[in-house]
Coordinates of C-alpha atoms and ligand atoms in Angstrom, one line a residue:
Chain A
M1 CA 0.2 -0.1 -0.2
K2 CA 1.1 3.5 0.0
P3 CA 1.2 5.9 2.7
A4 CA -1.4 8.4 3.1
P5 CA -0.3 12.3 2.3
F6 CA 2.1 13.7 4.5
S7 CA 4.9 16.8 4.2
Y8 CA 8.3 16.1 4.5
M9 CA 11.0 18.4 6.3
R10 CA 14.5 17.7 5.8
V11 CA 16.5 19.6 9.0
K12 CA 20.0 20.2 9.2
S13 CA 20.3 21.0 13.2
L14 CA 18.5 19.6 16.2
E15 CA 17.4 23.3 16.8
E16 CA 15.3 23.1 13.4
A17 CA 14.0 19.6 14.5
F18 CA 12.9 21.1 17.8
D19 CA 11.1 23.7 16.8
L20 CA 9.2 21.5 14.1
L21 CA 8.5 19.0 17.2
E22 CA 7.3 21.9 19.1
E23 CA 4.9 23.2 16.4
Y24 CA 3.2 20.1 15.2
G25 CA 3.7 18.0 18.1
D26 CA 1.9 14.4 17.9
D27 CA 1.3 15.4 14.5
A28 CA 5.4 14.8 13.5
R29 CA 7.4 11.8 13.3
I30 CA 11.1 12.0 13.2
L31 CA 12.6 10.0 10.5
S32 CA 15.7 8.1 11.2
G33 CA 16.3 5.1 8.9
G34 CA 12.6 4.8 8.3
Q35 CA 13.3 0.9 8.5
S36 CA 10.4 0.7 10.7
L37 CA 8.3 3.9 10.2
M38 CA 8.3 3.6 6.6
P39 CA 6.6 0.3 6.8
T40 CA 4.0 1.4 9.2
L41 CA 3.2 4.7 7.1
N42 CA 3.1 2.1 3.7
M43 CA 0.3 -0.1 5.7
R44 CA -1.3 2.8 7.1
L45 CA -0.9 1.9 10.8
S46 CA -0.2 5.3 11.1
A47 CA -0.5 8.7 9.1
P48 CA 1.3 11.7 10.8
K49 CA 1.1 14.8 8.9
V50 CA 5.0 16.0 8.7
L51 CA 8.3 13.9 8.7
I52 CA 11.0 15.7 10.0
D53 CA 14.2 13.7 8.4
I54 CA 17.1 14.0 10.7
N55 CA 19.5 12.0 8.7
Q56 CA 21.7 15.0 7.6
I57 CA 22.1 16.5 11.2
D58 CA 26.1 16.6 11.8
G59 CA 27.4 15.1 14.6
L60 CA 25.1 12.5 15.3
S61 CA 26.7 9.3 13.7
D62 CA 29.9 9.1 15.3
I63 CA 31.4 6.2 17.8
E64 CA 33.7 7.4 20.3
V65 CA 35.2 5.8 23.7
N66 CA 36.1 7.7 26.4
N67 CA 36.5 7.4 30.0
G68 CA 35.2 3.6 30.5
K69 CA 32.3 4.3 28.5
V70 CA 31.3 4.0 24.5
T71 CA 29.3 7.0 23.1
L72 CA 26.8 6.1 20.0
G73 CA 25.1 8.7 18.3
A74 CA 21.5 7.8 17.6
L75 CA 22.3 7.7 13.8
V76 CA 24.9 5.5 14.0
R77 CA 23.5 2.4 11.5
H78 CA 23.3 -1.0 12.0
N79 CA 26.2 -2.0 9.8
Q80 CA 28.3 0.5 11.3
L81 CA 27.9 -1.2 14.6
I82 CA 29.1 -4.1 13.1
S83 CA 32.0 -2.8 11.4
S84 CA 33.3 -0.5 14.3
D85 CA 36.2 -1.7 15.8
I86 CA 35.2 0.2 18.9
V87 CA 32.1 -1.8 19.3
T88 CA 33.7 -5.0 18.6
K89 CA 36.1 -4.4 21.0
H90 CA 34.2 -2.8 23.9
L91 CA 30.7 -3.8 23.7
P92 CA 30.6 -7.6 22.4
L93 CA 26.9 -7.8 23.3
I94 CA 26.0 -5.3 20.5
S95 CA 28.1 -7.2 18.0
K96 CA 26.6 -10.5 19.0
A97 CA 23.2 -9.1 18.8
V98 CA 23.1 -6.9 15.7
P99 CA 23.7 -9.6 13.0
H100 CA 20.2 -10.9 13.9
I101 CA 18.8 -7.5 13.0
A102 CA 16.9 -8.1 10.0
H103 CA 18.8 -8.2 6.7
H104 CA 21.7 -6.5 4.8
A105 CA 20.0 -3.9 2.9
I106 CA 17.8 -2.9 6.0
R107 CA 20.9 -2.7 8.5
N108 CA 22.3 -0.2 6.1
R109 CA 19.5 2.3 6.9
G110 CA 18.3 1.3 10.5
T111 CA 19.6 3.4 13.4
I112 CA 20.3 2.3 16.9
G113 CA 18.5 5.7 17.8
G114 CA 15.3 4.5 16.1
S115 CA 15.7 0.9 17.5
I116 CA 15.3 2.2 20.9
A117 CA 12.8 5.0 20.6
F118 CA 10.6 2.4 18.2
A119 CA 10.9 -0.1 21.3
D120 CA 9.4 -3.5 19.8
P121 CA 9.3 -6.1 22.4
A122 CA 11.2 -8.6 20.3
A123 CA 13.8 -6.3 19.0
E124 CA 17.1 -7.4 20.2
L125 CA 18.8 -3.8 21.1
P126 CA 16.7 -2.8 23.5
A127 CA 17.4 -6.0 25.6
V128 CA 21.0 -5.1 24.9
A129 CA 20.5 -1.9 26.3
K130 CA 18.8 -3.3 29.6
A131 CA 21.3 -6.0 29.9
S132 CA 24.6 -3.7 29.7
G133 CA 23.1 -0.8 31.2
F134 CA 23.2 1.8 28.5
I135 CA 22.1 5.4 29.3
F136 CA 20.2 7.4 26.7
T137 CA 20.5 11.1 25.8
V138 CA 17.2 12.5 25.2
K139 CA 16.8 16.5 24.2
N140 CA 14.0 18.8 23.5
R141 CA 14.4 22.6 22.7
N142 CA 14.7 23.5 26.7
E143 CA 16.3 20.6 28.5
E144 CA 18.3 17.3 28.1
R145 CA 17.7 14.3 30.0
K146 CA 19.7 11.2 30.8
I147 CA 17.8 8.1 31.3
E148 CA 18.7 4.5 32.0
A149 CA 17.5 1.8 30.0
E150 CA 15.8 0.1 32.7
D151 CA 13.6 3.3 33.3
F152 CA 13.2 4.0 29.4
F153 CA 10.9 1.1 28.0
L154 CA 7.4 1.7 29.4
G155 CA 5.2 -0.8 27.4
L156 CA 4.3 -2.0 23.6
F157 CA 6.3 0.5 21.8
E158 CA 5.8 2.9 24.5
T159 CA 9.1 4.9 26.3
N160 CA 9.9 7.4 28.3
L161 CA 10.3 9.8 25.4
K162 CA 8.1 12.8 25.1
E163 CA 6.4 14.0 22.1
T164 CA 8.9 17.1 21.8
E165 CA 12.3 14.9 22.6
I166 CA 14.5 13.4 20.3
L167 CA 16.9 10.3 21.4
I168 CA 20.3 11.8 20.4
A169 CA 23.2 9.6 21.8
I170 CA 23.4 6.3 23.9
E171 CA 26.1 5.7 26.3
A172 CA 27.2 2.3 26.7
P173 CA 30.1 1.6 29.4
T174 CA 32.9 -0.5 28.6
L175 CA 33.1 -4.0 30.0
Q176 CA 34.6 -4.3 33.7
Q177 CA 37.3 -7.2 34.1
N178 CA 36.2 -10.6 34.0
E179 CA 32.7 -9.5 33.0
K180 CA 31.3 -11.9 30.0
T181 CA 28.5 -11.6 27.8
A182 CA 26.0 -14.0 26.2
F183 CA 23.5 -13.5 23.5
V184 CA 20.7 -15.9 22.3
E185 CA 18.0 -15.7 20.1
L186 CA 15.5 -18.0 18.4
S187 CA 13.6 -17.2 15.2
R188 CA 12.0 -18.8 12.5
R189 CA 14.3 -17.6 10.1
Q190 CA 17.5 -15.6 10.1
G191 CA 16.7 -11.9 10.1
D192 CA 13.1 -12.4 11.6
Y193 CA 12.0 -10.8 14.8
A194 CA 12.9 -13.1 17.5
I195 CA 10.3 -15.5 19.1
I196 CA 12.3 -15.1 22.1
G197 CA 15.8 -14.1 23.1
L198 CA 18.1 -13.4 25.7
A199 CA 20.8 -10.8 26.6
A200 CA 23.1 -11.6 29.1
Q201 CA 25.8 -10.1 30.9
S202 CA 27.7 -11.0 34.5
I203 CA 31.0 -10.7 35.9
V204 CA 32.0 -14.5 36.2
E205 CA 35.2 -15.2 38.8
N206 CA 35.9 -18.8 39.2
S207 CA 32.2 -20.0 37.9
V208 CA 30.8 -17.6 40.5
F209 CA 28.2 -15.1 39.0
K210 CA 28.3 -11.4 40.2
N211 CA 26.1 -8.3 39.0
V212 CA 24.3 -10.9 36.5
R213 CA 21.7 -9.1 34.0
L214 CA 19.4 -11.0 32.1
A215 CA 17.3 -8.9 30.0
Y216 CA 14.6 -11.2 27.7
F217 CA 13.1 -9.8 24.3
G218 CA 9.8 -11.5 22.7
A219 CA 9.2 -12.3 26.5
G220 CA 6.1 -9.7 27.1
D221 CA 5.1 -6.1 26.2
K222 CA 8.9 -4.8 26.6
P223 CA 12.4 -6.3 27.3
I224 CA 12.4 -7.7 30.5
M225 CA 14.7 -8.1 33.3
A226 CA 14.4 -11.4 35.0
K227 CA 14.5 -10.2 38.4
Q228 CA 13.6 -13.5 40.4
A229 CA 16.3 -15.6 38.2
I230 CA 19.0 -12.8 38.7
N231 CA 18.8 -12.7 42.5
L232 CA 18.6 -16.2 42.6
L233 CA 22.3 -16.7 40.5
E234 CA 23.7 -13.6 42.4
G235 CA 26.9 -14.7 44.0
K236 CA 26.1 -18.3 43.3
S237 CA 28.6 -20.9 41.7
Y238 CA 27.6 -22.4 38.0
S239 CA 25.9 -25.7 38.5
E240 CA 23.1 -27.8 36.9
E241 CA 20.8 -27.3 40.0
V242 CA 21.3 -23.5 39.8
V243 CA 20.7 -23.6 36.3
L244 CA 17.5 -25.6 37.1
E245 CA 16.6 -23.1 40.0
A246 CA 17.1 -20.2 37.9
Q247 CA 14.8 -21.9 35.2
K248 CA 12.1 -22.3 37.7
A249 CA 12.3 -18.7 38.9
L250 CA 11.6 -17.6 35.6
E251 CA 8.0 -18.7 35.8
A252 CA 7.9 -15.2 38.3
D253 CA 9.5 -12.9 35.9
L254 CA 8.1 -13.7 32.3
S255 CA 4.8 -13.3 31.3
P256 CA 5.0 -13.9 27.3
M257 CA 2.1 -13.4 25.1
D258 CA 0.2 -15.5 22.7
D259 CA 1.1 -14.7 19.1
L260 CA 2.0 -15.8 15.8
N261 CA 5.1 -17.7 17.1
G262 CA 3.2 -19.8 19.4
P263 CA 1.3 -20.2 23.0
P264 CA 2.7 -18.6 26.2
E265 CA 3.8 -22.2 27.1
M266 CA 6.0 -22.6 24.3
K267 CA 7.9 -19.4 25.2
M268 CA 8.3 -20.5 28.3
H269 CA 9.7 -23.2 27.4
L270 CA 12.0 -21.8 25.1
A271 CA 12.9 -19.2 27.8
R272 CA 14.3 -22.0 29.8
V273 CA 16.4 -23.4 26.8
I274 CA 17.8 -20.4 26.0
T275 CA 18.4 -19.5 29.7
A276 CA 20.7 -22.8 30.2
R277 CA 22.7 -21.9 26.9
A278 CA 23.1 -18.8 27.9
L279 CA 24.4 -19.1 31.6
A280 CA 26.7 -22.0 29.8
D281 CA 28.0 -19.6 27.5
L282 CA 28.6 -17.0 30.2
I283 CA 30.9 -19.1 32.1
S284 CA 32.8 -20.7 29.4
Chain B
M1 CA 4.7 22.9 4.6
E2 CA 5.7 21.2 1.8
K3 CA 3.9 18.3 0.2
N4 CA 6.0 18.4 -2.6
V5 CA 10.0 18.1 -2.8
D6 CA 12.5 19.4 -5.6
I7 CA 15.3 16.7 -6.1
N8 CA 18.4 16.9 -7.8
V9 CA 20.0 13.2 -7.8
T10 CA 22.2 10.9 -10.0
V11 CA 20.6 8.2 -11.4
N12 CA 22.8 5.6 -13.1
G13 CA 25.6 8.5 -14.0
Q14 CA 23.0 10.9 -15.1
S15 CA 22.0 14.1 -13.2
V16 CA 18.1 14.2 -12.9
S17 CA 15.7 17.3 -11.4
R18 CA 12.5 16.6 -10.6
R19 CA 9.3 17.7 -8.3
V20 CA 8.2 14.7 -6.4
S21 CA 5.3 14.5 -4.0
A22 CA 6.7 13.6 -0.5
R23 CA 5.1 10.4 0.1
T24 CA 6.6 8.7 -3.4
N25 CA 9.0 6.1 -2.3
L26 CA 12.3 5.8 -4.1
V27 CA 11.2 2.6 -5.9
D28 CA 8.1 4.2 -7.3
F29 CA 10.1 7.3 -8.5
I30 CA 12.4 5.0 -10.5
R31 CA 9.7 2.9 -11.8
Y32 CA 6.7 5.7 -12.7
E33 CA 8.9 8.7 -13.1
L34 CA 11.8 7.6 -14.6
E35 CA 10.4 4.7 -16.3
L36 CA 13.2 2.1 -15.0
T37 CA 11.1 -0.7 -14.2
G38 CA 14.0 -3.6 -13.3
S39 CA 13.1 -2.4 -9.9
H40 CA 10.2 -4.4 -8.7
V41 CA 7.8 -3.8 -6.0
G42 CA 6.6 -6.7 -4.4
C43 CA 5.4 -6.2 -0.7
E44 CA 6.0 -2.7 0.1
H45 CA 7.0 -2.9 3.6
G46 CA 10.8 -4.3 3.5
V47 CA 10.2 -8.2 3.6
C48 CA 10.7 -9.2 -0.1
G49 CA 13.8 -7.8 -1.5
A50 CA 12.5 -7.1 -4.9
C51 CA 12.8 -3.3 -5.0
T52 CA 16.5 -3.2 -3.8
I53 CA 18.4 -0.2 -4.9
R54 CA 21.7 1.1 -4.7
V55 CA 22.2 4.5 -3.0
D56 CA 25.7 6.3 -2.5
G57 CA 27.3 2.5 -2.9
N58 CA 25.0 0.5 -1.0
I59 CA 22.0 -1.6 -1.4
V60 CA 18.6 -0.3 0.2
R61 CA 14.9 -1.1 0.1
G62 CA 13.6 1.0 -2.4
C63 CA 9.9 0.9 -0.6
L64 CA 11.4 2.1 2.7
M65 CA 13.1 4.9 1.3
L66 CA 11.3 8.1 0.3
A67 CA 12.4 9.9 -3.4
A68 CA 12.7 13.0 -1.3
Q69 CA 15.5 11.4 0.9
V70 CA 17.8 11.0 -2.3
D71 CA 18.3 14.4 -2.9
G72 CA 22.0 14.7 -3.5
A73 CA 22.6 11.3 -3.8
N74 CA 24.0 8.8 -5.9
V75 CA 21.3 6.3 -7.0
E76 CA 22.1 3.0 -9.1
T77 CA 19.5 0.7 -10.3
I78 CA 19.9 -3.1 -11.8
E79 CA 20.0 -1.0 -15.2
G80 CA 22.7 1.0 -14.7
V81 CA 24.6 -1.7 -13.0
S82 CA 23.8 -4.1 -15.7
D83 CA 24.6 -1.8 -18.6
G84 CA 28.0 -1.1 -16.7
G85 CA 28.9 -4.8 -17.1
E86 CA 29.6 -4.8 -13.3
I87 CA 27.7 -8.1 -12.8
S88 CA 27.6 -9.6 -16.5
D89 CA 29.7 -12.6 -15.0
L90 CA 26.7 -13.0 -12.2
Q91 CA 23.9 -12.7 -14.7
D92 CA 25.3 -15.4 -17.1
E93 CA 26.0 -17.6 -14.4
F94 CA 22.3 -17.0 -13.2
L95 CA 20.9 -17.7 -16.8
K96 CA 23.1 -21.0 -17.0
R97 CA 22.3 -22.2 -13.7
N98 CA 18.4 -21.7 -13.9
A99 CA 18.6 -19.4 -11.2
L100 CA 15.8 -17.6 -12.2
Q101 CA 12.2 -18.4 -13.7
C102 CA 10.1 -15.6 -13.7
G103 CA 12.4 -13.3 -12.9
F104 CA 10.5 -11.0 -10.5
C105 CA 13.1 -11.5 -7.7
T106 CA 16.3 -11.4 -9.9
P107 CA 17.2 -7.7 -10.0
G108 CA 16.9 -7.7 -6.1
F109 CA 19.3 -10.9 -5.8
L110 CA 22.1 -9.6 -8.3
L111 CA 22.6 -6.5 -6.7
T112 CA 22.4 -8.1 -3.0
A113 CA 25.1 -11.0 -4.6
Q114 CA 27.2 -8.2 -5.9
E115 CA 27.3 -6.2 -2.2
L116 CA 28.1 -9.7 -0.8
L117 CA 31.1 -10.2 -3.1
S118 CA 32.2 -6.9 -2.9
E119 CA 32.3 -7.0 1.0
N120 CA 33.4 -10.7 1.5
P121 CA 34.8 -11.9 -1.9
N122 CA 35.2 -15.6 -0.5
P123 CA 31.8 -16.3 1.3
S124 CA 30.9 -19.7 2.7
R125 CA 27.3 -21.2 1.4
D126 CA 26.0 -20.4 5.2
Q127 CA 27.2 -16.7 4.7
I128 CA 25.7 -16.7 1.0
R129 CA 22.4 -17.9 2.5
E130 CA 22.6 -15.4 5.4
F131 CA 23.3 -12.3 3.2
I132 CA 20.2 -13.3 0.7
S133 CA 17.9 -14.2 3.6
G134 CA 16.5 -10.6 3.1
N135 CA 15.1 -11.5 -0.5
Y136 CA 12.3 -13.8 -1.4
C137 CA 12.4 -15.7 -4.7
R138 CA 9.2 -17.7 -4.9
C139 CA 9.8 -19.9 -7.9
T140 CA 13.6 -21.3 -7.5
G141 CA 13.8 -22.7 -4.3
Y142 CA 17.5 -20.8 -3.7
Q143 CA 19.4 -23.3 -4.1
A144 CA 20.4 -22.5 -7.7
I145 CA 20.8 -18.9 -6.5
V146 CA 23.3 -19.9 -3.8
D147 CA 25.2 -22.2 -6.6
A148 CA 25.5 -19.2 -8.9
I149 CA 26.8 -16.6 -6.4
E150 CA 28.9 -19.6 -5.3
T151 CA 30.5 -20.1 -8.5
I152 CA 31.2 -16.7 -8.9
S153 CA 33.0 -15.8 -6.0
I154 CA 35.2 -18.7 -7.0
Q155 CA 35.6 -17.6 -10.5
R156 CA 36.3 -13.9 -9.5
K157 CA 39.3 -14.9 -7.4
P158 CA 42.6 -13.6 -8.8
K159 CA 44.3 -16.5 -10.2
Ligands
LIG1 C1 11.6 -6.9 7.4 C2 12.3 -6.2 8.4 C3 12.4 -7.1 9.5 C4 13.5 -6.4 10.5 N1 13.5 -7.4 11.7 C5 14.2 -6.6 12.6 C6 14.4 -7.5 13.6 O1 14.8 -8.5 13.5 N2 14.9 -7.1 14.9 C7 15.0 -5.4 15.0 O2 15.6 -4.9 16.1 N3 14.7 -4.8 14.0 C8 13.8 -5.4 12.8 N4 13.6 -4.2 11.8 C9 13.7 -2.9 12.0 C10 15.2 -2.3 11.9 O3 15.9 -2.7 12.9 C11 14.7 -0.6 12.2 O4 15.8 -0.3 11.7 C12 14.8 -0.4 13.5 O5 13.6 -0.8 14.2 C13 14.3 1.3 13.8 O6 15.3 2.0 13.5 P1 15.1 3.1 12.1 O7 16.3 4.0 12.4 O8 15.0 2.2 11.0 O9 13.7 4.1 13.2 P2 12.8 4.8 12.0 O10 11.8 3.7 11.3 O11 13.4 6.0 11.2 O12 11.9 5.1 13.3 C14 11.4 4.1 13.9 C15 10.7 5.1 15.1 O13 11.2 5.7 15.9 C16 11.0 7.0 15.9 N5 12.5 7.7 16.3 C17 13.4 7.3 15.2 N6 14.8 7.7 15.5 C18 14.3 8.6 16.8 C19 15.0 9.5 17.6 N7 16.7 9.8 17.5 N8 14.5 9.9 18.7 C20 13.2 10.0 19.0 N9 12.6 9.0 18.1 C21 12.9 8.4 17.1 C22 10.5 7.5 14.6 O14 9.7 8.6 15.1 C23 9.4 6.4 14.6 O15 8.2 6.4 15.3 C24 13.2 -5.1 10.8 C25 12.8 -4.3 9.9 C26 12.2 -4.8 8.6 C27 11.7 -3.7 7.5
LIG2 S1 8.9 -4.3 -2.0 FE1 10.4 -3.4 -1.1 S2 11.0 -5.1 0.5 FE2 9.3 -5.8 -0.9
LIG3 S1 12.4 -16.4 -10.4 FE1 10.5 -16.1 -9.6 S2 10.3 -15.3 -7.9 FE2 12.4 -15.9 -8.3

């Protein structure tokens, strides 16, 4: 299908974009990679009056490492994440996750900012953001806010972003000593959104988990930190029994929805399977 | 507020100036306005890859970009890439192996295969499958397409 008519504004600066957002409010949409927005427009699931194309704003496509954190501009494309040496070296969870996002031609356009702002519950990067403790910088004409990934995702395609705000950067802490990551995703075909997946990060010393973070995607209406399972694992040494207990604890953490992929019971089963795989991967 | 946008764009080496409606996507612009109908339209929401077009050297979904967004860009379609001879070996091999039947998906596969081989001249069969996973073919069953790409990757290696 073709989208409903809209106006198109290409802005050269954040200020121009902020002005348009103030003026048009909910009638306006930011256009980044367009790889989620354009399909929703083409299918007429949404019909904004104005698109604000931010692709030409300078300074939003950089990847920098400084003082124990990597700063990623909101317009960094998925394929840029794959080819970046900084990401490969310091953010292994992103490196493991991004090849699962869609397909090459889509990764040439899609951006990290767009993925975070879109907040698809089955998307990889929002879960990675929670597991790795990313901090988002969002801005409007009057103020700049820093929001932790933990507080950012509110529900189905719903975030803490205000109508007038733009996500401009993502701060990602580099790994600490002995910190390990694991990423497991189950999907029907390469590039599909996940049936269920897990982004995991933990300090592992002598097979003991410390500061464990398990963020599931495709397991509810937003990326979910499995608090019970995390509490259970914290300070424990890896063993078959501990894995079993963590799997049991997931019952209280996850409430996957019935969808085209299958019923909640199947997803809970798969959640247990990928948890065992990820924990084994963390200690290996 | 402009519902129409003026663009200057290079398409297959020729510079083109047009006024386009803001909501016109890139592949419709190429097909209807420039009458280059080698780029196809299947799903219009990014899943099939029939609309694959090169923008500034990289393949994109022609249905997920607006014509307004290619102002100042260098666009290459299957016509341009084909006429330039860049992929004639791939084209011959697709033909030889029956890697196309109706041909609807073929321009997308050729441009995708060319991007794969330029980034990774020595792909495994799994890597080929992974790379073309965003392109649908309803006729061939993919086997012959993977064969053709693999053969050309071997043939192109400097002797
Ligand atoms: C066939 C197909 C398969 C896909 N599979 C996957 C997949 O497996 N996993 C996955 O994660 N994604 C997948 N995607 C989506 C893809 O990753 C998108 O790139 C991503 O979701 C959105 O990024 P974008 O830059 O394209 O955002 P856009 O489409 O430009 O924008 C998405 C939304 O976010 C808003 N927005 C964008 N940037 C900002 C910003 N900086 N500040 C505030 N708001 C902003 C927009 O207004 C819009 O509402 C798929 C897409 C397609 C077409
Ligand atoms: S028509 Fe663009 S991907 Fe199908
Ligand atoms: S040859 Fe017919 S769709 Fe591929």
